[in-house]
PDB file of C-alpha atoms in Angstrom:
ATOM      1  CA  MET G 218      75.007  91.288 112.616  1.00 39.00           C
ATOM      2  CA  VAL G 219      78.452  90.492 111.285  1.00 41.00           C
ATOM      3  CA  THR G 220      81.422  92.671 110.616  1.00 44.00           C
ATOM      4  CA  ASN G 221      83.772  92.239 107.707  1.00 54.00           C
ATOM      5  CA  PHE G 222      87.321  93.174 108.567  1.00 51.00           C
ATOM      6  CA  PHE G 223      88.382  94.204 105.140  1.00 43.00           C
ATOM      7  CA  HIS G 224      85.423  96.364 104.347  1.00 40.00           C
ATOM      8  CA  ARG G 225      84.855  99.723 105.940  1.00 41.00           C
ATOM      9  CA  ASP G 226      82.462  98.573 108.691  1.00 40.00           C
ATOM     10  CA  LEU G 227      85.334  97.443 110.894  1.00 35.00           C
ATOM     11  CA  ALA G 228      83.743  99.064 113.922  1.00 32.00           C
ATOM     12  CA  GLY G 229      80.426  97.361 113.262  1.00 33.00           C
ATOM     13  CA  SER G 230      78.344 100.360 112.255  1.00 32.00           C
ATOM     14  CA  LYS G 231      77.746 102.305 109.030  1.00 29.00           C
ATOM     15  CA  LYS G 232      75.735 105.120 110.563  1.00 27.00           C
ATOM     16  CA  TRP G 233      76.925 108.675 110.761  1.00 28.00           C
ATOM     17  CA  VAL G 234      75.228 111.923 111.656  1.00 29.00           C
ATOM     18  CA  VAL G 235      74.094 113.969 108.668  1.00 30.00           C
ATOM     19  CA  SER G 236      74.535 117.258 110.489  1.00 33.00           C
ATOM     20  CA  LEU G 237      78.162 116.368 111.233  1.00 32.00           C
ATOM     21  CA  PHE G 238      78.753 115.712 107.536  1.00 31.00           C
ATOM     22  CA  PHE G 239      77.475 119.151 106.575  1.00 33.00           C
ATOM     23  CA  LEU G 240      79.480 120.733 109.370  1.00 35.00           C
ATOM     24  CA  LEU G 241      82.640 119.105 108.016  1.00 36.00           C
ATOM     25  CA  GLN G 242      81.756 120.110 104.477  1.00 39.00           C
ATOM     26  CA  GLY G 243      81.514 123.663 105.713  1.00 41.00           C
ATOM     27  CA  LEU G 244      84.914 123.419 107.340  1.00 41.00           C
ATOM     28  CA  LEU G 245      86.425 122.011 104.165  1.00 42.00           C
ATOM     29  CA  SER G 246      85.262 124.993 102.163  1.00 40.00           C
ATOM     30  CA  GLN G 247      87.234 127.345 104.408  1.00 41.00           C
ATOM     31  CA  THR G 248      90.807 128.350 103.703  1.00 40.00           C
ATOM     32  CA  VAL G 249      93.779 126.645 105.290  1.00 41.00           C
ATOM     33  CA  GLN G 250      94.215 129.719 107.444  1.00 42.00           C
ATOM     34  CA  SER G 251      90.670 129.362 108.732  1.00 40.00           C
ATOM     35  CA  GLN G 252      91.281 125.698 109.465  1.00 41.00           C
ATOM     36  CA  GLU G 253      94.313 126.652 111.512  1.00 40.00           C
ATOM     37  CA  LYS G 254      92.252 129.081 113.579  1.00 40.00           C
ATOM     38  CA  ILE G 255      89.907 126.322 114.741  1.00 39.00           C
ATOM     39  CA  SER G 256      92.865 124.236 115.989  1.00 46.00           C
ATOM     40  CA  LEU G 257      92.291 121.499 113.438  1.00 82.00           C
ATOM     41  CA  PHE G 258      95.919 120.402 113.609  1.00 91.00           C
ATOM     42  CA  PRO G 259      98.099 119.126 116.494  1.00 92.00           C
ATOM     43  CA  ASP G 260     100.226 121.717 118.301  1.00 92.00           C
ATOM     44  CA  ALA G 261     103.436 120.478 116.652  1.00 95.00           C
ATOM     45  CA  PHE G 262     102.063 121.535 113.270  1.00 95.00           C
ATOM     46  CA  TYR G 263     102.201 125.241 114.157  1.00 93.00           C
ATOM     47  CA  LYS G 264     105.932 125.089 114.845  1.00 95.00           C
ATOM     48  CA  LEU G 265     106.715 124.116 111.235  1.00 96.00           C
ATOM     49  CA  LYS G 266     108.336 126.804 109.111  1.00 94.00           C
ATOM     50  CA  ASN G 267     107.357 126.118 105.516  1.00 97.00           C
ATOM     51  CA  ASP G 268     104.775 124.468 103.277  1.00 97.00           C
ATOM     52  CA  GLU G 269     106.954 121.436 102.504  1.00 97.00           C
ATOM     53  CA  GLN G 270     107.347 120.604 106.202  1.00 98.00           C
ATOM     54  CA  LYS G 271     103.617 121.034 106.739  1.00 97.00           C
ATOM     55  CA  ALA G 272     102.700 118.766 103.802  1.00 98.00           C
ATOM     56  CA  LEU G 273     105.073 116.019 104.982  1.00 98.00           C
ATOM     57  CA  PHE G 274     103.838 116.369 108.563  1.00 98.00           C
ATOM     58  CA  LEU G 275     100.225 115.957 107.450  1.00 97.00           C
ATOM     59  CA  LYS G 276     101.094 112.905 105.360  1.00 98.00           C
ATOM     60  CA  ARG G 277     102.578 111.200 108.432  1.00 97.00           C
ATOM     61  CA  LEU G 278      99.696 112.342 110.624  1.00 97.00           C
ATOM     62  CA  ILE G 279      97.094 110.971 108.208  1.00 97.00           C
ATOM     63  CA  ASN G 280      98.917 107.650 107.840  1.00 95.00           C
ATOM     64  CA  ASP G 281      99.016 107.208 111.606  1.00 94.00           C
ATOM     65  CA  SER G 282      95.348 108.152 111.963  1.00 93.00           C
ATOM     66  CA  ILE G 283      94.263 105.689 109.277  1.00 91.00           C
ATOM     67  CA  ASP G 284      96.352 102.931 110.887  1.00 86.00           C
ATOM     68  CA  GLU G 285      94.570 103.633 114.180  1.00 82.00           C
ATOM     69  CA  GLY G 286      91.138 103.724 112.550  1.00 80.00           C
ATOM     70  CA  GLN G 287      90.677 107.407 113.431  1.00 87.00           C
ATOM     71  CA  LEU G 288      89.300 108.994 110.250  1.00 91.00           C
ATOM     72  CA  THR G 289      87.327 111.943 111.578  1.00 91.00           C
ATOM     73  CA  ASN G 290      89.824 114.582 110.406  1.00 94.00           C
ATOM     74  CA  VAL G 291      91.395 112.694 107.497  1.00 95.00           C
ATOM     75  CA  TYR G 292      89.520 114.508 104.724  1.00 96.00           C
ATOM     76  CA  ALA G 293      90.204 117.957 106.146  1.00 95.00           C
ATOM     77  CA  TRP G 294      93.852 117.155 106.755  1.00 97.00           C
ATOM     78  CA  SER G 295      94.156 115.750 103.221  1.00 97.00           C
ATOM     79  CA  ASP G 296      92.573 118.859 101.762  1.00 95.00           C
ATOM     80  CA  ALA G 297      95.049 121.027 103.646  1.00 96.00           C
ATOM     81  CA  GLY G 298      97.935 118.712 102.759  1.00 97.00           C
ATOM     82  CA  MET G 299      97.150 119.042  99.058  1.00 97.00           C
ATOM     83  CA  ARG G 300      97.218 122.819  99.333  1.00 96.00           C
ATOM     84  CA  TYR G 301     100.596 122.813 101.071  1.00 97.00           C
ATOM     85  CA  ALA G 302     102.004 120.260  98.608  1.00 98.00           C
ATOM     86  CA  GLN G 303     100.867 122.365  95.636  1.00 97.00           C
ATOM     87  CA  GLN G 304     102.284 125.546  97.161  1.00 97.00           C
ATOM     88  CA  ALA G 305     105.604 123.778  97.815  1.00 97.00           C
ATOM     89  CA  GLY G 306     105.680 122.218  94.332  1.00 96.00           C
ATOM     90  CA  LEU G 307     105.592 118.680  95.757  1.00 96.00           C
ATOM     91  CA  ASP G 308     103.503 117.023  93.067  1.00 93.00           C
ATOM     92  CA  SER G 309     104.640 113.576  94.237  1.00 91.00           C
ATOM     93  CA  LEU G 310     102.602 114.018  97.417  1.00 97.00           C
ATOM     94  CA  ILE G 311      99.344 114.951  95.707  1.00 97.00           C
ATOM     95  CA  GLY G 312      98.557 111.327  94.820  1.00 97.00           C
ATOM     96  CA  TYR G 313      98.819 110.356  98.482  1.00 98.00           C
ATOM     97  CA  PHE G 314      96.396 113.065  99.584  1.00 98.00           C
ATOM     98  CA  LEU G 315      93.917 112.030  96.869  1.00 98.00           C
ATOM     99  CA  LEU G 316      94.191 108.451  98.131  1.00 98.00           C
ATOM    100  CA  TYR G 317      93.529 109.654 101.686  1.00 98.00           C
ATOM    101  CA  LYS G 318      90.480 111.628 100.538  1.00 97.00           C
ATOM    102  CA  GLY G 319      89.149 108.466  98.940  1.00 97.00           C
ATOM    103  CA  LYS G 320      89.696 106.544 102.163  1.00 97.00           C
ATOM    104  CA  ALA G 321      87.858 109.238 104.127  1.00 96.00           C
ATOM    105  CA  HIS G 322      84.869 109.000 101.799  1.00 96.00           C
ATOM    106  CA  TYR G 323      84.831 105.205 101.803  1.00 96.00           C
ATOM    107  CA  TYR G 324      85.618 104.377 105.415  1.00 93.00           C
ATOM    108  CA  HIS G 325      84.224 107.430 107.226  1.00 93.00           C
ATOM    109  CA  PHE G 326      81.528 109.120 105.136  1.00 94.00           C
ATOM    110  CA  TYR G 327      80.453 105.855 103.416  1.00 93.00           C
ATOM    111  CA  ASN G 328      80.177 107.658 100.093  1.00 96.00           C
ATOM    112  CA  ASN G 329      81.127 105.046  97.499  1.00 96.00           C
ATOM    113  CA  ASP G 330      80.930 107.246  94.399  1.00 97.00           C
ATOM    114  CA  SER G 331      83.127 109.982  95.870  1.00 97.00           C
ATOM    115  CA  ALA G 332      85.595 107.380  97.138  1.00 97.00           C
ATOM    116  CA  ILE G 333      85.877 105.849  93.670  1.00 98.00           C
ATOM    117  CA  TYR G 334      86.319 109.314  92.145  1.00 98.00           C
ATOM    118  CA  PHE G 335      89.292 110.153  94.382  1.00 98.00           C
ATOM    119  CA  PHE G 336      90.860 106.692  94.114  1.00 98.00           C
ATOM    120  CA  LYS G 337      90.753 106.882  90.308  1.00 97.00           C
ATOM    121  CA  LYS G 338      92.093 110.443  90.375  1.00 98.00           C
ATOM    122  CA  ALA G 339      95.054 109.223  92.444  1.00 97.00           C
ATOM    123  CA  LEU G 340      95.959 106.306  90.129  1.00 96.00           C
ATOM    124  CA  PRO G 341      97.994 108.294  87.550  1.00 96.00           C
ATOM    125  CA  TYR G 342     100.363 109.368  90.331  1.00 96.00           C
ATOM    126  CA  PHE G 343     101.318 105.697  90.874  1.00 96.00           C
ATOM    127  CA  PRO G 344     101.533 104.232  87.338  1.00 93.00           C
ATOM    128  CA  GLY G 345     103.525 101.059  88.026  1.00 90.00           C
ATOM    129  CA  LYS G 346     101.213  98.039  88.328  1.00 86.00           C
ATOM    130  CA  THR G 347     103.293  96.542  91.139  1.00 87.00           C
ATOM    131  CA  ASN G 348     103.763  99.891  92.881  1.00 91.00           C
ATOM    132  CA  ARG G 349     102.487  99.541  96.451  1.00 91.00           C
ATOM    133  CA  GLN G 350     100.175 102.562  96.268  1.00 95.00           C
ATOM    134  CA  HIS G 351      98.869 101.453  92.863  1.00 94.00           C
ATOM    135  CA  LEU G 352      97.958  98.075  94.329  1.00 93.00           C
ATOM    136  CA  ILE G 353      96.254  99.733  97.297  1.00 94.00           C
ATOM    137  CA  LEU G 354      94.202 101.915  94.955  1.00 96.00           C
ATOM    138  CA  ILE G 355      93.132  98.981  92.777  1.00 95.00           C
ATOM    139  CA  ARG G 356      92.151  97.133  95.933  1.00 94.00           C
ATOM    140  CA  GLU G 357      90.126 100.075  97.247  1.00 95.00           C
ATOM    141  CA  ILE G 358      88.380 100.746  93.914  1.00 96.00           C
ATOM    142  CA  MET G 359      87.413  97.094  93.633  1.00 95.00           C
ATOM    143  CA  ALA G 360      86.010  97.064  97.183  1.00 94.00           C
ATOM    144  CA  ALA G 361      84.147 100.353  96.666  1.00 95.00           C
ATOM    145  CA  TYR G 362      82.532  99.134  93.449  1.00 96.00           C
ATOM    146  CA  SER G 363      81.557  95.938  95.267  1.00 95.00           C
ATOM    147  CA  SER G 364      79.847  98.038  97.954  1.00 94.00           C
ATOM    148  CA  THR G 365      77.777  99.784  95.268  1.00 94.00           C
ATOM    149  CA  GLY G 366      76.610  96.427  93.898  1.00 94.00           C
ATOM    150  CA  ASN G 367      77.978  97.336  90.462  1.00 95.00           C
ATOM    151  CA  LYS G 368      78.916  93.828  89.383  1.00 95.00           C
ATOM    152  CA  ASP G 369      80.310  94.699  85.945  1.00 96.00           C
ATOM    153  CA  SER G 370      82.704  97.365  87.222  1.00 96.00           C
ATOM    154  CA  THR G 371      83.675  95.261  90.232  1.00 96.00           C
ATOM    155  CA  PHE G 372      84.623  92.212  88.187  1.00 96.00           C
ATOM    156  CA  ALA G 373      86.448  94.304  85.610  1.00 95.00           C
ATOM    157  CA  TYR G 374      88.805  95.261  88.452  1.00 95.00           C
ATOM    158  CA  VAL G 375      88.803  91.680  89.767  1.00 96.00           C
ATOM    159  CA  ASP G 376      90.080  90.498  86.373  1.00 94.00           C
ATOM    160  CA  SER G 377      92.866  93.081  86.291  1.00 91.00           C
ATOM    161  CA  THR G 378      93.714  92.213  89.899  1.00 93.00           C
ATOM    162  CA  LYS G 379      94.074  88.529  89.036  1.00 94.00           C
ATOM    163  CA  GLU G 380      96.616  89.428  86.341  1.00 91.00           C
ATOM    164  CA  ILE G 381      98.642  91.393  88.887  1.00 93.00           C
ATOM    165  CA  MET G 382      98.412  88.591  91.452  1.00 95.00           C
ATOM    166  CA  ASP G 383      99.645  85.996  88.971  1.00 94.00           C
ATOM    167  CA  ALA G 384     102.877  87.960  88.602  1.00 92.00           C
ATOM    168  CA  LEU G 385     103.526  88.099  92.368  1.00 94.00           C
ATOM    169  CA  PRO G 386     105.015  85.366  94.597  1.00 95.00           C
ATOM    170  CA  ASP G 387     102.725  83.706  97.138  1.00 95.00           C
ATOM    171  CA  THR G 388     104.725  85.308  99.955  1.00 95.00           C
ATOM    172  CA  SER G 389     104.058  88.837  98.647  1.00 95.00           C
ATOM    173  CA  GLY G 390     102.179  90.961 101.151  1.00 93.00           C
ATOM    174  CA  ALA G 391     100.468  92.724  98.259  1.00 93.00           C
ATOM    175  CA  LYS G 392      99.263  89.417  96.819  1.00 96.00           C
ATOM    176  CA  ILE G 393      97.906  88.340 100.208  1.00 96.00           C
ATOM    177  CA  LYS G 394      95.938  91.564 100.634  1.00 94.00           C
ATOM    178  CA  LEU G 395      94.621  91.461  97.087  1.00 95.00           C
ATOM    179  CA  ALA G 396      93.509  87.856  97.611  1.00 96.00           C
ATOM    180  CA  GLU G 397      91.597  88.977 100.715  1.00 95.00           C
ATOM    181  CA  VAL G 398      89.760  91.673  98.789  1.00 94.00           C
ATOM    182  CA  VAL G 399      88.949  89.385  95.875  1.00 96.00           C
ATOM    183  CA  GLY G 400      87.624  86.872  98.392  1.00 96.00           C
ATOM    184  CA  THR G 401      85.477  89.566  99.994  1.00 94.00           C
ATOM    185  CA  VAL G 402      84.152  90.664  96.595  1.00 95.00           C
ATOM    186  CA  TYR G 403      83.131  87.123  95.664  1.00 96.00           C
ATOM    187  CA  SER G 404      81.418  86.666  99.021  1.00 95.00           C
ATOM    188  CA  ASP G 405      79.566  89.973  98.535  1.00 93.00           C
ATOM    189  CA  PHE G 406      78.042  88.528  95.368  1.00 96.00           C
ATOM    190  CA  GLY G 407      77.249  85.170  96.961  1.00 96.00           C
ATOM    191  CA  LEU G 408      80.028  83.221  95.237  1.00 97.00           C
ATOM    192  CA  PHE G 409      81.156  81.628  98.470  1.00 97.00           C
ATOM    193  CA  LYS G 410      83.235  78.711  97.204  1.00 97.00           C
ATOM    194  CA  THR G 411      85.339  81.009  95.059  1.00 98.00           C
ATOM    195  CA  ALA G 412      85.626  83.438  97.972  1.00 97.00           C
ATOM    196  CA  ILE G 413      86.925  80.663 100.223  1.00 98.00           C
ATOM    197  CA  SER G 414      89.558  79.678  97.646  1.00 98.00           C
ATOM    198  CA  TYR G 415      90.968  83.227  97.654  1.00 98.00           C
ATOM    199  CA  TYR G 416      90.935  83.439 101.434  1.00 98.00           C
ATOM    200  CA  GLN G 417      92.809  80.128 101.472  1.00 98.00           C
ATOM    201  CA  LEU G 418      95.394  81.659  99.139  1.00 98.00           C
ATOM    202  CA  ALA G 419      95.799  84.545 101.599  1.00 98.00           C
ATOM    203  CA  ILE G 420      96.029  82.131 104.538  1.00 98.00           C
ATOM    204  CA  ASN G 421      98.797  80.147 102.811  1.00 98.00           C
ATOM    205  CA  GLY G 422     100.730  83.357 102.178  1.00 97.00           C
ATOM    206  CA  CYS G 423     100.442  84.405 105.829  1.00 97.00           C
ATOM    207  CA  LEU G 424     101.620  80.968 106.956  1.00 98.00           C
ATOM    208  CA  LEU G 425     104.623  81.145 104.629  1.00 97.00           C
ATOM    209  CA  ASN G 426     105.479  84.575 106.043  1.00 95.00           C
ATOM    210  CA  SER G 427     104.725  83.608 109.665  1.00 96.00           C
ATOM    211  CA  ASN G 428     102.445  86.647 109.730  1.00 96.00           C
ATOM    212  CA  LYS G 429     100.247  85.852 112.716  1.00 96.00           C
ATOM    213  CA  LYS G 430      98.351  89.142 112.768  1.00 96.00           C
ATOM    214  CA  GLY G 431      97.632  88.937 109.044  1.00 96.00           C
ATOM    215  CA  LEU G 432      96.558  85.316 109.451  1.00 97.00           C
ATOM    216  CA  GLY G 433      94.157  86.301 112.205  1.00 97.00           C
ATOM    217  CA  MET G 434      92.524  88.941 110.027  1.00 97.00           C
ATOM    218  CA  VAL G 435      92.085  86.544 107.097  1.00 97.00           C
ATOM    219  CA  LEU G 436      90.608  83.865 109.354  1.00 98.00           C
ATOM    220  CA  ALA G 437      88.187  86.402 110.803  1.00 97.00           C
ATOM    221  CA  ASN G 438      86.981  87.295 107.320  1.00 96.00           C
ATOM    222  CA  LEU G 439      86.753  83.635 106.360  1.00 97.00           C
ATOM    223  CA  ALA G 440      84.541  83.084 109.397  1.00 98.00           C
ATOM    224  CA  LEU G 441      82.152  85.699 108.038  1.00 97.00           C
ATOM    225  CA  VAL G 442      81.864  83.840 104.743  1.00 97.00           C
ATOM    226  CA  TYR G 443      80.787  80.735 106.634  1.00 98.00           C
ATOM    227  CA  GLU G 444      78.285  82.811 108.600  1.00 97.00           C
ATOM    228  CA  GLN G 445      76.832  84.086 105.327  1.00 96.00           C
ATOM    229  CA  MET G 446      76.541  80.435 104.306  1.00 97.00           C
ATOM    230  CA  GLU G 447      74.696  79.840 107.611  1.00 97.00           C
ATOM    231  CA  GLU G 448      77.413  77.457 108.753  1.00 98.00           C
ATOM    232  CA  ASN G 449      77.680  78.981 112.203  1.00 98.00           C
ATOM    233  CA  LYS G 450      79.761  76.196 113.749  1.00 98.00           C
ATOM    234  CA  LYS G 451      82.516  76.643 111.169  1.00 98.00           C
ATOM    235  CA  ALA G 452      82.257  80.411 111.603  1.00 98.00           C
ATOM    236  CA  ILE G 453      82.788  79.987 115.341  1.00 98.00           C
ATOM    237  CA  ASP G 454      85.815  77.721 114.847  1.00 98.00           C
ATOM    238  CA  PHE G 455      87.540  80.146 112.470  1.00 98.00           C
ATOM    239  CA  SER G 456      86.684  83.163 114.640  1.00 98.00           C
ATOM    240  CA  LYS G 457      88.115  81.514 117.735  1.00 98.00           C
ATOM    241  CA  GLU G 458      91.286  80.668 115.852  1.00 98.00           C
ATOM    242  CA  ALA G 459      91.476  84.278 114.624  1.00 98.00           C
ATOM    243  CA  ALA G 460      91.030  85.604 118.163  1.00 98.00           C
ATOM    244  CA  GLY G 461      94.053  83.590 119.262  1.00 98.00           C
ATOM    245  CA  TYR G 462      96.254  85.364 116.729  1.00 98.00           C
ATOM    246  CA  LEU G 463      94.799  88.800 117.532  1.00 97.00           C
ATOM    247  CA  ALA G 464      94.672  88.616 121.328  1.00 96.00           C
ATOM    248  CA  ASP G 465      96.716  91.824 121.633  1.00 95.00           C
ATOM    249  CA  VAL G 466      94.957  93.777 118.859  1.00 94.00           C
ATOM    250  CA  LYS G 467      91.911  95.057 120.643  1.00 94.00           C
ATOM    251  CA  MET G 468      89.785  96.594 117.896  1.00 91.00           C
ATOM    252  CA  PRO G 469      89.461  93.481 115.728  1.00 95.00           C
ATOM    253  CA  LEU G 470      89.427  91.260 118.835  1.00 97.00           C
ATOM    254  CA  ALA G 471      86.343  93.012 120.213  1.00 97.00           C
ATOM    255  CA  THR G 472      84.582  92.565 116.883  1.00 97.00           C
ATOM    256  CA  ILE G 473      85.578  88.905 116.513  1.00 98.00           C
ATOM    257  CA  LEU G 474      84.289  88.063 119.989  1.00 98.00           C
ATOM    258  CA  SER G 475      81.048  89.890 119.181  1.00 98.00           C
ATOM    259  CA  ASN G 476      80.689  87.854 116.003  1.00 98.00           C
ATOM    260  CA  VAL G 477      81.215  84.633 117.964  1.00 98.00           C
ATOM    261  CA  GLY G 478      78.452  85.744 120.315  1.00 98.00           C
ATOM    262  CA  SER G 479      76.230  86.391 117.314  1.00 98.00           C
ATOM    263  CA  ASN G 480      77.006  82.941 115.891  1.00 98.00           C
ATOM    264  CA  TYR G 481      76.087  81.263 119.173  1.00 98.00           C
ATOM    265  CA  PHE G 482      72.868  83.287 119.221  1.00 98.00           C
ATOM    266  CA  ASN G 483      72.072  81.971 115.729  1.00 98.00           C
ATOM    267  CA  LEU G 484      72.502  78.455 117.144  1.00 98.00           C
ATOM    268  CA  SER G 485      70.245  79.315 120.142  1.00 98.00           C
ATOM    269  CA  GLN G 486      73.169  78.621 122.487  1.00 98.00           C
ATOM    270  CA  PHE G 487      72.431  81.628 124.635  1.00 98.00           C
ATOM    271  CA  ASP G 488      74.815  80.974 127.557  1.00 98.00           C
ATOM    272  CA  SER G 489      77.768  80.734 125.185  1.00 98.00           C
ATOM    273  CA  ALA G 490      76.536  83.852 123.367  1.00 98.00           C
ATOM    274  CA  ARG G 491      76.435  85.782 126.667  1.00 98.00           C
ATOM    275  CA  TYR G 492      79.957  84.670 127.536  1.00 98.00           C
ATOM    276  CA  TYR G 493      81.478  85.954 124.291  1.00 98.00           C
ATOM    277  CA  LEU G 494      79.400  89.128 124.239  1.00 98.00           C
ATOM    278  CA  LYS G 495      80.645  89.966 127.745  1.00 98.00           C
ATOM    279  CA  ARG G 496      84.234  89.317 126.663  1.00 98.00           C
ATOM    280  CA  SER G 497      83.680  91.536 123.638  1.00 98.00           C
ATOM    281  CA  ASP G 498      82.171  94.281 125.812  1.00 97.00           C
ATOM    282  CA  SER G 499      85.154  94.186 128.148  1.00 98.00           C
ATOM    283  CA  VAL G 500      87.612  94.722 125.289  1.00 97.00           C
ATOM    284  CA  ALA G 501      85.427  97.265 123.474  1.00 95.00           C
ATOM    285  CA  LYS G 502      85.017  99.435 126.574  1.00 96.00           C
ATOM    286  CA  GLU G 503      88.788  99.528 127.071  1.00 95.00           C
ATOM    287  CA  ILE G 504      89.171 101.302 123.732  1.00 91.00           C
ATOM    288  CA  ASN G 505      85.816 103.106 123.755  1.00 90.00           C
ATOM    289  CA  LEU G 506      84.496 101.137 120.771  1.00 90.00           C
ATOM    290  CA  VAL G 507      80.922 102.305 121.268  1.00 91.00           C
ATOM    291  CA  SER G 508      79.505 100.710 118.118  1.00 90.00           C
ATOM    292  CA  ILE G 509      80.481  97.218 119.276  1.00 95.00           C
ATOM    293  CA  VAL G 510      79.053  97.829 122.743  1.00 95.00           C
ATOM    294  CA  ARG G 511      75.764  98.804 121.100  1.00 94.00           C
ATOM    295  CA  THR G 512      75.864  95.812 118.765  1.00 95.00           C
ATOM    296  CA  ASN G 513      76.396  93.515 121.742  1.00 97.00           C
ATOM    297  CA  ALA G 514      73.501  95.153 123.570  1.00 96.00           C
ATOM    298  CA  ASN G 515      71.238  94.545 120.591  1.00 95.00           C
ATOM    299  CA  ILE G 516      72.187  90.862 120.511  1.00 97.00           C
ATOM    300  CA  MET G 517      71.687  90.592 124.272  1.00 97.00           C
ATOM    301  CA  GLY G 518      68.294  92.234 123.852  1.00 96.00           C
ATOM    302  CA  SER G 519      67.431  89.590 121.274  1.00 96.00           C
ATOM    303  CA  ILE G 520      68.525  86.858 123.687  1.00 97.00           C
ATOM    304  CA  TYR G 521      66.241  88.275 126.394  1.00 96.00           C
ATOM    305  CA  THR G 522      63.402  88.421 123.893  1.00 96.00           C
ATOM    306  CA  GLU G 523      63.923  84.783 122.888  1.00 97.00           C
ATOM    307  CA  GLU G 524      63.868  83.899 126.594  1.00 96.00           C
ATOM    308  CA  LYS G 525      60.681  85.971 127.002  1.00 96.00           C
ATOM    309  CA  LYS G 526      62.453  88.321 129.424  1.00 95.00           C
ATOM    310  CA  TYR G 527      60.803  91.322 127.824  1.00 94.00           C
ATOM    311  CA  ARG G 528      61.394  93.772 130.668  1.00 94.00           C
ATOM    312  CA  ASP G 529      65.137  93.018 130.687  1.00 94.00           C
ATOM    313  CA  ALA G 530      65.233  93.418 126.905  1.00 93.00           C
ATOM    314  CA  ARG G 531      63.463  96.775 127.029  1.00 91.00           C
ATOM    315  CA  GLU G 532      65.687  98.112 129.818  1.00 91.00           C
ATOM    316  CA  LEU G 533      68.839  97.051 128.000  1.00 89.00           C
ATOM    317  CA  LEU G 534      67.787  98.561 124.673  1.00 80.00           C
ATOM    318  CA  ASP G 535      66.668 101.789 126.367  1.00 83.00           C
ATOM    319  CA  GLU G 536      70.096 102.096 127.963  1.00 83.00           C
ATOM    320  CA  ASN G 537      71.803 101.744 124.590  1.00 75.00           C
TER     321      ASN G 537
END
């Protein structure tokens, strides 16, 4: 199993509980007042005096939660934020809450069609082609279409993205991120050489900007392209280089180390696989990244099976 850092499966798992989805849908259908009664918001929220303050508070709260990869409440908060923004006459904020709803559907509920719907609905609020939010939305729509396998729609957005990129300097953060997504899209459709060329464009931009964290993320994604090409040794080299740049960023680090373990497993180098899986486990448990711990257990179970240690494999898989 591999994990792409740009796509939504950052934590290594796309599974979610259906009953939880319907529970959340039920909550979303309630009024804002009902949401308040179930303590959906942090305590500081209840000290705010008017709708404008509440809308701005929720915008900041959602941004922070998305940055931390905590999307459980993002849709509900966005729904409430839209209500407060409308009541306060803050139309400029509505586009942000639509964007956040799209992110919740794409990264949390894994509902591509709904994500695309909200991303497109948000676009008119950010009309400028070089506007930061406009670029984010184009990026997200392109990635969501790619996840659906809709090649025509995906590459229609790829073409428009290329036009935007051509107008931006190589040092532009927006251009670097767009290049990453275009690279991911091409790799999704098996066009690996083209994907690598766009990742290289992103790498060059990060080097020009001395953006070590950004460089680490691009290298981690590039490693996944080489894994898809079944070039595990190159994947390992790029992943190890990425880990060096992301040593203090635990969520991607845990995933990168897990991917290295997976690559070594693919090469039947089981001792090296164990070493990196244990390192990944150590980091993942620090931040309670359960999905990676389970992924590592599955790979370890496969190692035991290859070594004909069937009892150990069964015990490990039963535990996880």
